[in-house]
């Protein structure tokens, strides 16, 4: 992301927030319950390490929002958003952050055991198919007969059937090549014409180009899943069924703390990135700020956030995405909506609107 684009995006966030660091504070959080003598310890699986795309978790931790709820969180770096739901179930995590479509799949295969979404962060799918700027492929149907490369656990790769069904492309007409390489390696496959396209997130590929000192608009273009498959959501805060049903007040406190972190990050993006870089000096403040701004679009954009806040879903739309995923991924059963997302823990809408 170019410096001018970052500056414009920061300005947009401040307009969204309706405040600056010295202006009106974020919407007050509901009063936290009295803290227990011994905090509730929760194991939390991230989608990756801390980055600009999930900085609110670090903000919530460092500003003591979990502590305010009587919670002590142990974060574990993830291995990709699509792996979070499965790892939560298999490794016994109490909470996690990852792609909600993976939760649909876990619920279809293991009823009553799968994680449940409780706070939707990404209102639209962040997935893209990445093409070289000079690619002759101008429409998604022209991917037929071509090769697309991506990590085997990539969200876009694992929701490609849903995308293909909407654009009129036979997914079997595309050769999909899993590749565990880093983003420098993957983009190199485009440069040397080894692959016609890549699966990924726009924010991840953009950050990779920016880290190398390049300009995205001179290198890449995208087919965005959000344009073709508006039924799909992105990543959500998830909790285990055990935590949700046996300790609902702890789960509610977790949601409240995360929401405070999200609100702070949207109101004070630079402060969040400063905190991130202080936590990990190897991170580039410029690159991570760009990643955060790109993620704002994945959250639905500033107009939707200002209107609706963050965290909730449209049940009709999510049901449509659930049905589509069940059909296109040939899942063994169609989970009920309540098995994959529970809206009951959400703070009031006013608390989920930045600086309102």
mmCIF file of C-alpha atoms in Angstrom:
data_model
loop_
_atom_site.group_PDB
_atom_site.id
_atom_site.type_symbol
_atom_site.label_atom_id
_atom_site.label_comp_id
_atom_site.label_asym_id
_atom_site.label_seq_id
_atom_site.Cartn_x
_atom_site.Cartn_y
_atom_site.Cartn_z
ATOM 1 C CA UNK A 1 0.000 0.000 0.000
ATOM 2 C CA UNK A 2 1.427 3.393 -1.045
ATOM 3 C CA UNK A 3 2.108 6.026 1.665
ATOM 4 C CA UNK A 4 -0.602 8.251 0.231
ATOM 5 C CA UNK A 5 -3.063 5.366 0.353
ATOM 6 C CA UNK A 6 -2.114 4.622 3.950
ATOM 7 C CA UNK A 7 -2.619 8.253 4.917
ATOM 8 C CA UNK A 8 -6.003 8.301 3.207
ATOM 9 C CA UNK A 9 -7.013 5.080 4.902
ATOM 10 C CA UNK A 10 -5.965 6.431 8.300
ATOM 11 C CA UNK A 11 -8.041 9.517 7.683
ATOM 12 C CA UNK A 12 -10.979 7.304 6.740
ATOM 13 C CA UNK A 13 -10.641 5.392 9.982
ATOM 14 C CA UNK A 14 -10.660 8.579 11.984
ATOM 15 C CA UNK A 15 -13.755 9.735 10.127
ATOM 16 C CA UNK A 16 -15.310 6.346 10.849
ATOM 17 C CA UNK A 17 -14.381 6.604 14.465
ATOM 18 C CA UNK A 18 -15.536 10.153 14.834
ATOM 19 C CA UNK A 19 -12.568 10.843 17.056
ATOM 20 C CA UNK A 20 -8.830 11.128 17.306
ATOM 21 C CA UNK A 21 -6.589 10.155 20.169
ATOM 22 C CA UNK A 22 -7.410 13.409 21.939
ATOM 23 C CA UNK A 23 -11.064 13.522 21.026
ATOM 24 C CA UNK A 24 -14.143 11.675 22.247
ATOM 25 C CA UNK A 25 -13.434 8.271 23.776
ATOM 26 C CA UNK A 26 -14.695 4.972 22.434
ATOM 27 C CA UNK A 27 -18.180 3.860 23.406
ATOM 28 C CA UNK A 28 -18.083 2.785 27.038
ATOM 29 C CA UNK A 29 -17.982 -0.946 27.601
ATOM 30 C CA UNK A 30 -20.594 -2.508 29.810
ATOM 31 C CA UNK A 31 -19.515 -2.795 33.402
ATOM 32 C CA UNK A 32 -17.278 -5.798 33.869
ATOM 33 C CA UNK A 33 -18.287 -8.357 36.480
ATOM 34 C CA UNK A 34 -16.427 -8.545 39.744
ATOM 35 C CA UNK A 35 -13.141 -10.315 39.136
ATOM 36 C CA UNK A 36 -12.682 -13.737 40.725
ATOM 37 C CA UNK A 37 -9.802 -14.226 43.150
ATOM 38 C CA UNK A 38 -8.236 -16.583 40.599
ATOM 39 C CA UNK A 39 -8.566 -15.540 36.932
ATOM 40 C CA UNK A 40 -10.106 -17.909 34.425
ATOM 41 C CA UNK A 41 -7.250 -19.164 32.241
ATOM 42 C CA UNK A 42 -8.132 -19.544 28.586
ATOM 43 C CA UNK A 43 -6.033 -21.046 25.797
ATOM 44 C CA UNK A 44 -6.533 -18.960 22.655
ATOM 45 C CA UNK A 45 -5.462 -19.998 19.143
ATOM 46 C CA UNK A 46 -4.725 -17.156 16.743
ATOM 47 C CA UNK A 47 -4.933 -17.389 12.959
ATOM 48 C CA UNK A 48 -1.206 -16.548 12.754
ATOM 49 C CA UNK A 49 1.166 -14.555 14.900
ATOM 50 C CA UNK A 50 0.182 -11.035 15.962
ATOM 51 C CA UNK A 51 0.013 -8.701 12.954
ATOM 52 C CA UNK A 52 -1.738 -5.610 11.719
ATOM 53 C CA UNK A 53 -4.588 -7.871 10.641
ATOM 54 C CA UNK A 54 -5.365 -9.017 14.204
ATOM 55 C CA UNK A 55 -3.768 -6.285 16.310
ATOM 56 C CA UNK A 56 -6.882 -5.873 18.467
ATOM 57 C CA UNK A 57 -6.051 -9.038 20.388
ATOM 58 C CA UNK A 58 -2.682 -7.631 21.416
ATOM 59 C CA UNK A 59 -4.310 -4.290 22.250
ATOM 60 C CA UNK A 60 -6.882 -6.021 24.472
ATOM 61 C CA UNK A 61 -4.149 -7.954 26.234
ATOM 62 C CA UNK A 62 -1.747 -5.071 26.773
ATOM 63 C CA UNK A 63 -4.424 -2.648 27.911
ATOM 64 C CA UNK A 64 -5.698 -5.129 30.491
ATOM 65 C CA UNK A 65 -9.135 -5.728 29.004
ATOM 66 C CA UNK A 66 -8.984 -9.487 29.594
ATOM 67 C CA UNK A 67 -7.794 -8.858 33.140
ATOM 68 C CA UNK A 68 -10.750 -6.529 33.672
ATOM 69 C CA UNK A 69 -13.003 -9.511 32.922
ATOM 70 C CA UNK A 70 -11.172 -11.818 35.303
ATOM 71 C CA UNK A 71 -9.586 -13.686 32.385
ATOM 72 C CA UNK A 72 -5.992 -14.665 31.719
ATOM 73 C CA UNK A 73 -5.376 -15.464 28.055
ATOM 74 C CA UNK A 74 -2.540 -17.609 26.748
ATOM 75 C CA UNK A 75 -2.152 -16.929 23.013
ATOM 76 C CA UNK A 76 -0.783 -19.525 20.599
ATOM 77 C CA UNK A 77 0.318 -18.596 17.079
ATOM 78 C CA UNK A 78 -1.818 -20.219 14.413
ATOM 79 C CA UNK A 79 -1.059 -21.859 11.096
ATOM 80 C CA UNK A 80 -3.661 -20.130 8.973
ATOM 81 C CA UNK A 81 -7.258 -19.019 9.403
ATOM 82 C CA UNK A 82 -8.772 -22.162 7.882
ATOM 83 C CA UNK A 83 -6.941 -24.427 10.336
ATOM 84 C CA UNK A 84 -8.135 -22.672 13.496
ATOM 85 C CA UNK A 85 -11.497 -24.409 13.932
ATOM 86 C CA UNK A 86 -10.057 -27.884 13.465
ATOM 87 C CA UNK A 87 -7.118 -27.262 15.766
ATOM 88 C CA UNK A 88 -9.385 -25.817 18.435
ATOM 89 C CA UNK A 89 -11.387 -29.031 18.460
ATOM 90 C CA UNK A 90 -8.455 -31.417 18.221
ATOM 91 C CA UNK A 91 -6.112 -29.638 20.652
ATOM 92 C CA UNK A 92 -8.634 -28.439 23.212
ATOM 93 C CA UNK A 93 -8.360 -24.664 22.829
ATOM 94 C CA UNK A 94 -10.962 -22.609 24.654
ATOM 95 C CA UNK A 95 -11.119 -19.842 22.070
ATOM 96 C CA UNK A 96 -9.704 -18.981 18.693
ATOM 97 C CA UNK A 97 -9.770 -16.715 15.674
ATOM 98 C CA UNK A 98 -10.232 -18.077 12.186
ATOM 99 C CA UNK A 99 -12.370 -18.545 9.122
ATOM 100 C CA UNK A 100 -16.026 -19.254 9.847
ATOM 101 C CA UNK A 101 -16.448 -21.548 6.821
ATOM 102 C CA UNK A 102 -14.030 -24.007 8.466
ATOM 103 C CA UNK A 103 -16.372 -24.015 11.461
ATOM 104 C CA UNK A 104 -19.229 -25.032 9.151
ATOM 105 C CA UNK A 105 -17.164 -28.010 8.041
ATOM 106 C CA UNK A 106 -16.214 -29.040 11.560
ATOM 107 C CA UNK A 107 -19.847 -28.805 12.681
ATOM 108 C CA UNK A 108 -20.955 -30.922 9.726
ATOM 109 C CA UNK A 109 -18.524 -33.687 10.603
ATOM 110 C CA UNK A 110 -18.588 -33.497 14.411
ATOM 111 C CA UNK A 111 -21.947 -32.215 15.680
ATOM 112 C CA UNK A 112 -21.840 -30.663 19.124
ATOM 113 C CA UNK A 113 -18.045 -30.602 19.247
ATOM 114 C CA UNK A 114 -17.133 -27.830 16.806
ATOM 115 C CA UNK A 115 -16.199 -24.277 17.832
ATOM 116 C CA UNK A 116 -18.949 -21.688 17.650
ATOM 117 C CA UNK A 117 -18.533 -18.175 16.248
ATOM 118 C CA UNK A 118 -19.498 -15.472 18.756
ATOM 119 C CA UNK A 119 -18.118 -12.226 17.267
ATOM 120 C CA UNK A 120 -17.781 -11.733 13.516
ATOM 121 C CA UNK A 121 -14.788 -9.586 12.637
ATOM 122 C CA UNK A 122 -14.613 -9.943 8.840
ATOM 123 C CA UNK A 123 -18.027 -9.160 7.406
ATOM 124 C CA UNK A 124 -16.947 -10.221 3.909
ATOM 125 C CA UNK A 125 -14.623 -12.877 2.580
ATOM 126 C CA UNK A 126 -11.017 -11.612 2.385
ATOM 127 C CA UNK A 127 -10.104 -14.341 -0.106
ATOM 128 C CA UNK A 128 -8.833 -13.568 -3.589
ATOM 129 C CA UNK A 129 -7.361 -15.223 -6.646
ATOM 130 C CA UNK A 130 -4.153 -13.341 -7.403
ATOM 131 C CA UNK A 131 -3.051 -12.773 -10.986
ATOM 132 C CA UNK A 132 -0.046 -11.076 -12.569
ATOM 133 C CA UNK A 133 -0.977 -7.637 -13.834
ATOM 134 C CA UNK A 134 -0.272 -8.731 -17.428
ATOM 135 C CA UNK A 135 -2.254 -11.991 -17.211
ATOM 136 C CA UNK A 136 -4.493 -12.673 -20.206
ATOM 137 C CA UNK A 137 -7.128 -13.982 -17.766
ATOM 138 C CA UNK A 138 -9.703 -11.200 -17.554
ATOM 139 C CA UNK A 139 -12.736 -13.122 -16.282
ATOM 140 C CA UNK A 140 -12.932 -15.942 -13.708
ATOM 141 C CA UNK A 141 -14.265 -18.413 -16.302
ATOM 142 C CA UNK A 142 -10.978 -18.002 -18.183
ATOM 143 C CA UNK A 143 -9.222 -19.814 -15.327
ATOM 144 C CA UNK A 144 -10.406 -23.070 -16.893
ATOM 145 C CA UNK A 145 -7.407 -25.122 -17.984
ATOM 146 C CA UNK A 146 -5.001 -23.065 -15.892
ATOM 147 C CA UNK A 147 -2.993 -23.665 -12.730
ATOM 148 C CA UNK A 148 -3.631 -21.976 -9.372
ATOM 149 C CA UNK A 149 -1.138 -22.425 -6.535
ATOM 150 C CA UNK A 150 -1.625 -21.862 -2.821
ATOM 151 C CA UNK A 151 -1.021 -23.180 0.652
ATOM 152 C CA UNK A 152 -3.012 -26.367 1.168
ATOM 153 C CA UNK A 153 -4.748 -24.798 4.152
ATOM 154 C CA UNK A 154 -5.447 -21.451 2.471
ATOM 155 C CA UNK A 155 -8.996 -20.140 2.940
ATOM 156 C CA UNK A 156 -9.381 -19.230 -0.744
ATOM 157 C CA UNK A 157 -8.243 -22.692 -1.838
ATOM 158 C CA UNK A 158 -10.689 -24.306 0.596
ATOM 159 C CA UNK A 159 -13.633 -22.145 -0.452
ATOM 160 C CA UNK A 160 -12.855 -22.228 -4.183
ATOM 161 C CA UNK A 161 -15.824 -24.509 -4.947
ATOM 162 C CA UNK A 162 -18.195 -21.870 -3.559
ATOM 163 C CA UNK A 163 -16.537 -19.171 -5.679
ATOM 164 C CA UNK A 164 -16.536 -21.328 -8.813
ATOM 165 C CA UNK A 165 -20.220 -22.193 -8.442
ATOM 166 C CA UNK A 166 -21.118 -18.518 -8.484
ATOM 167 C CA UNK A 167 -18.988 -17.475 -11.484
ATOM 168 C CA UNK A 168 -19.914 -20.399 -13.713
ATOM 169 C CA UNK A 169 -16.543 -22.128 -13.532
ATOM 170 C CA UNK A 170 -16.142 -25.893 -13.221
ATOM 171 C CA UNK A 171 -13.650 -26.245 -10.335
ATOM 172 C CA UNK A 172 -12.425 -29.514 -11.822
ATOM 173 C CA UNK A 173 -11.275 -27.613 -14.913
ATOM 174 C CA UNK A 174 -8.597 -25.890 -12.823
ATOM 175 C CA UNK A 175 -5.368 -27.527 -11.726
ATOM 176 C CA UNK A 176 -4.796 -26.706 -8.060
ATOM 177 C CA UNK A 177 -1.235 -27.118 -6.801
ATOM 178 C CA UNK A 178 -0.635 -26.957 -3.022
ATOM 179 C CA UNK A 179 2.664 -25.280 -2.178
ATOM 180 C CA UNK A 180 3.903 -24.558 1.374
ATOM 181 C CA UNK A 181 6.326 -21.837 0.272
ATOM 182 C CA UNK A 182 6.419 -18.334 1.712
ATOM 183 C CA UNK A 183 4.882 -15.434 -0.146
ATOM 184 C CA UNK A 184 8.147 -14.432 -1.793
ATOM 185 C CA UNK A 185 8.321 -17.939 -3.258
ATOM 186 C CA UNK A 186 4.674 -17.967 -4.311
ATOM 187 C CA UNK A 187 4.809 -14.601 -6.060
ATOM 188 C CA UNK A 188 7.979 -15.805 -7.771
ATOM 189 C CA UNK A 189 5.865 -18.557 -9.354
ATOM 190 C CA UNK A 190 3.809 -15.860 -11.060
ATOM 191 C CA UNK A 191 6.896 -13.979 -12.165
ATOM 192 C CA UNK A 192 8.462 -17.013 -13.842
ATOM 193 C CA UNK A 193 5.111 -18.259 -15.249
ATOM 194 C CA UNK A 194 5.235 -21.508 -13.283
ATOM 195 C CA UNK A 195 1.710 -20.791 -12.049
ATOM 196 C CA UNK A 196 -1.071 -18.789 -13.660
ATOM 197 C CA UNK A 197 -2.549 -17.552 -10.380
ATOM 198 C CA UNK A 198 -2.381 -17.872 -6.593
ATOM 199 C CA UNK A 199 -4.891 -18.364 -3.799
ATOM 200 C CA UNK A 200 -4.625 -15.996 -0.835
ATOM 201 C CA UNK A 201 -5.764 -12.870 0.961
ATOM 202 C CA UNK A 202 -5.257 -9.519 -0.739
ATOM 203 C CA UNK A 203 -3.792 -8.097 2.482
ATOM 204 C CA UNK A 204 -1.191 -10.885 2.711
ATOM 205 C CA UNK A 205 -0.008 -10.613 -0.876
ATOM 206 C CA UNK A 206 -0.027 -6.822 -0.676
ATOM 207 C CA UNK A 207 2.112 -6.945 2.468
ATOM 208 C CA UNK A 208 4.549 -9.297 0.725
ATOM 209 C CA UNK A 209 4.983 -6.918 -2.202
ATOM 210 C CA UNK A 210 5.304 -3.925 0.122
ATOM 211 C CA UNK A 211 7.924 -5.711 2.240
ATOM 212 C CA UNK A 212 9.996 -6.252 -0.904
ATOM 213 C CA UNK A 213 9.688 -2.577 -1.759
ATOM 214 C CA UNK A 214 7.369 -3.031 -4.723
ATOM 215 C CA UNK A 215 4.076 -1.480 -5.739
ATOM 216 C CA UNK A 216 1.109 -3.821 -5.776
ATOM 217 C CA UNK A 217 -0.711 -1.954 -8.515
ATOM 218 C CA UNK A 218 2.288 -2.506 -10.797
ATOM 219 C CA UNK A 219 2.482 -6.237 -10.111
ATOM 220 C CA UNK A 220 -0.851 -7.834 -9.265
ATOM 221 C CA UNK A 221 -4.604 -7.781 -9.730
ATOM 222 C CA UNK A 222 -7.328 -9.791 -8.022
ATOM 223 C CA UNK A 223 -10.564 -11.695 -8.422
ATOM 224 C CA UNK A 224 -12.222 -10.966 -5.076
ATOM 225 C CA UNK A 225 -14.473 -13.591 -3.553
ATOM 226 C CA UNK A 226 -16.606 -10.898 -1.908
ATOM 227 C CA UNK A 227 -17.723 -9.721 -5.360
ATOM 228 C CA UNK A 228 -18.779 -13.172 -6.535
ATOM 229 C CA UNK A 229 -19.857 -14.829 -3.279
ATOM 230 C CA UNK A 230 -21.353 -12.203 -0.953
ATOM 231 C CA UNK A 231 -22.843 -15.024 1.155
ATOM 232 C CA UNK A 232 -19.428 -15.822 2.616
ATOM 233 C CA UNK A 233 -18.046 -14.224 5.766
ATOM 234 C CA UNK A 234 -14.414 -14.177 6.891
ATOM 235 C CA UNK A 235 -12.755 -14.684 10.261
ATOM 236 C CA UNK A 236 -14.575 -14.655 13.584
ATOM 237 C CA UNK A 237 -13.845 -14.987 17.269
ATOM 238 C CA UNK A 238 -14.810 -18.545 18.202
ATOM 239 C CA UNK A 239 -15.222 -20.383 21.493
ATOM 240 C CA UNK A 240 -15.449 -24.050 22.368
ATOM 241 C CA UNK A 241 -18.910 -25.521 23.073
ATOM 242 C CA UNK A 242 -17.712 -26.347 26.576
ATOM 243 C CA UNK A 243 -16.818 -22.734 27.346
ATOM 244 C CA UNK A 244 -20.000 -21.447 25.725
ATOM 245 C CA UNK A 245 -22.355 -23.762 27.628
ATOM 246 C CA UNK A 246 -20.554 -24.350 30.926
ATOM 247 C CA UNK A 247 -19.069 -20.870 31.496
ATOM 248 C CA UNK A 248 -21.187 -18.466 29.442
ATOM 249 C CA UNK A 249 -20.244 -15.464 31.603
ATOM 250 C CA UNK A 250 -16.549 -16.112 30.973
ATOM 251 C CA UNK A 251 -17.270 -16.392 27.245
ATOM 252 C CA UNK A 252 -19.260 -13.150 27.417
ATOM 253 C CA UNK A 253 -16.377 -11.434 29.185
ATOM 254 C CA UNK A 254 -13.982 -12.637 26.486
ATOM 255 C CA UNK A 255 -16.203 -11.169 23.765
ATOM 256 C CA UNK A 256 -16.485 -7.904 25.687
ATOM 257 C CA UNK A 257 -12.697 -7.631 26.073
ATOM 258 C CA UNK A 258 -12.023 -8.416 22.407
ATOM 259 C CA UNK A 259 -14.629 -5.872 21.334
ATOM 260 C CA UNK A 260 -12.873 -3.194 23.395
ATOM 261 C CA UNK A 261 -9.625 -4.085 21.629
ATOM 262 C CA UNK A 262 -11.308 -3.819 18.221
ATOM 263 C CA UNK A 263 -12.840 -0.444 19.063
ATOM 264 C CA UNK A 264 -9.495 0.921 20.274
ATOM 265 C CA UNK A 265 -7.721 -0.345 17.160
ATOM 266 C CA UNK A 266 -10.226 1.286 14.829
ATOM 267 C CA UNK A 267 -10.136 4.559 16.747
ATOM 268 C CA UNK A 268 -6.345 4.618 17.176
ATOM 269 C CA UNK A 269 -4.804 2.567 14.360
ATOM 270 C CA UNK A 270 -1.338 4.032 14.712
ATOM 271 C CA UNK A 271 -1.309 3.396 18.451
ATOM 272 C CA UNK A 272 -2.234 -0.238 17.798
ATOM 273 C CA UNK A 273 0.587 -0.607 15.279
ATOM 274 C CA UNK A 274 3.044 1.077 17.657
ATOM 275 C CA UNK A 275 2.049 -1.498 20.263
ATOM 276 C CA UNK A 276 2.529 -4.296 17.736
ATOM 277 C CA UNK A 277 6.010 -3.126 16.742
ATOM 278 C CA UNK A 278 6.996 -2.678 20.392
ATOM 279 C CA UNK A 279 5.911 -6.277 20.970
ATOM 280 C CA UNK A 280 7.825 -7.513 17.912
ATOM 281 C CA UNK A 281 10.487 -5.069 16.651
ATOM 282 C CA UNK A 282 11.028 -7.203 13.534
ATOM 283 C CA UNK A 283 7.665 -6.045 12.176
ATOM 284 C CA UNK A 284 7.526 -3.096 9.784
ATOM 285 C CA UNK A 285 5.185 -0.398 11.067
ATOM 286 C CA UNK A 286 4.469 0.773 7.507
ATOM 287 C CA UNK A 287 3.665 -2.711 6.204
ATOM 288 C CA UNK A 288 1.528 -3.662 9.203
ATOM 289 C CA UNK A 289 -0.401 -0.408 9.099
ATOM 290 C CA UNK A 290 -1.143 -1.160 5.444
ATOM 291 C CA UNK A 291 -2.284 -4.650 6.415
ATOM 292 C CA UNK A 292 -4.595 -3.186 9.061
ATOM 293 C CA UNK A 293 -6.100 -0.769 6.555
ATOM 294 C CA UNK A 294 -6.699 -3.582 4.072
ATOM 295 C CA UNK A 295 -8.382 -5.560 6.837
ATOM 296 C CA UNK A 296 -10.769 -2.661 7.407
ATOM 297 C CA UNK A 297 -12.232 -3.470 3.978
ATOM 298 C CA UNK A 298 -12.602 -7.111 5.039
ATOM 299 C CA UNK A 299 -14.613 -5.877 8.021
ATOM 300 C CA UNK A 300 -17.106 -4.408 5.558
ATOM 301 C CA UNK A 301 -15.668 -0.934 5.124
ATOM 302 C CA UNK A 302 -16.080 2.206 7.172
ATOM 303 C CA UNK A 303 -19.661 3.010 6.116
ATOM 304 C CA UNK A 304 -20.978 -0.393 7.175
ATOM 305 C CA UNK A 305 -19.011 -0.317 10.438
ATOM 306 C CA UNK A 306 -20.298 3.167 11.243
ATOM 307 C CA UNK A 307 -23.854 2.031 10.555
ATOM 308 C CA UNK A 308 -23.925 -1.493 11.994
ATOM 309 C CA UNK A 309 -20.884 -1.760 14.229
ATOM 310 C CA UNK A 310 -18.638 -4.820 14.367
ATOM 311 C CA UNK A 311 -19.389 -8.348 15.529
ATOM 312 C CA UNK A 312 -22.904 -9.234 14.385
ATOM 313 C CA UNK A 313 -24.131 -11.183 11.364
ATOM 314 C CA UNK A 314 -27.089 -11.220 9.008
ATOM 315 C CA UNK A 315 -28.666 -14.619 9.805
ATOM 316 C CA UNK A 316 -30.277 -14.924 6.368
ATOM 317 C CA UNK A 317 -27.012 -14.220 4.602
ATOM 318 C CA UNK A 318 -25.024 -16.572 6.830
ATOM 319 C CA UNK A 319 -27.589 -19.329 6.313
ATOM 320 C CA UNK A 320 -27.207 -18.890 2.550
ATOM 321 C CA UNK A 321 -23.426 -19.187 2.880
ATOM 322 C CA UNK A 322 -23.802 -22.228 5.107
ATOM 323 C CA UNK A 323 -26.119 -23.921 2.616
ATOM 324 C CA UNK A 324 -23.756 -23.092 -0.247
ATOM 325 C CA UNK A 325 -20.778 -24.519 1.621
ATOM 326 C CA UNK A 326 -22.633 -27.717 2.513
ATOM 327 C CA UNK A 327 -23.641 -28.220 -1.115
ATOM 328 C CA UNK A 328 -20.388 -27.312 -2.827
ATOM 329 C CA UNK A 329 -18.068 -29.022 -0.321
ATOM 330 C CA UNK A 330 -20.310 -32.122 -0.206
ATOM 331 C CA UNK A 331 -20.536 -32.074 3.578
ATOM 332 C CA UNK A 332 -22.288 -34.971 5.330
ATOM 333 C CA UNK A 333 -24.934 -32.796 6.969
ATOM 334 C CA UNK A 334 -26.180 -29.228 7.093
ATOM 335 C CA UNK A 335 -25.594 -27.795 10.581
ATOM 336 C CA UNK A 336 -28.186 -25.488 12.101
ATOM 337 C CA UNK A 337 -27.185 -21.851 12.139
ATOM 338 C CA UNK A 338 -27.026 -21.891 15.940
ATOM 339 C CA UNK A 339 -24.366 -24.598 15.787
ATOM 340 C CA UNK A 340 -21.939 -22.296 13.987
ATOM 341 C CA UNK A 341 -22.741 -18.832 15.346
ATOM 342 C CA UNK A 342 -24.249 -17.585 18.626
ATOM 343 C CA UNK A 343 -25.216 -13.903 18.749
ATOM 344 C CA UNK A 344 -26.266 -13.944 22.402
ATOM 345 C CA UNK A 345 -22.879 -12.887 23.804
ATOM 346 C CA UNK A 346 -22.561 -9.714 21.759
ATOM 347 C CA UNK A 347 -22.376 -6.366 23.573
ATOM 348 C CA UNK A 348 -25.012 -3.789 22.722
ATOM 349 C CA UNK A 349 -24.658 -2.296 19.254
ATOM 350 C CA UNK A 350 -23.640 1.110 20.635
ATOM 351 C CA UNK A 351 -20.614 -0.536 22.266
ATOM 352 C CA UNK A 352 -19.649 -2.105 18.937
ATOM 353 C CA UNK A 353 -19.549 1.180 17.030
ATOM 354 C CA UNK A 354 -16.117 2.826 17.136
ATOM 355 C CA UNK A 355 -16.050 6.043 19.169
ATOM 356 C CA UNK A 356 -19.808 6.521 18.948
#
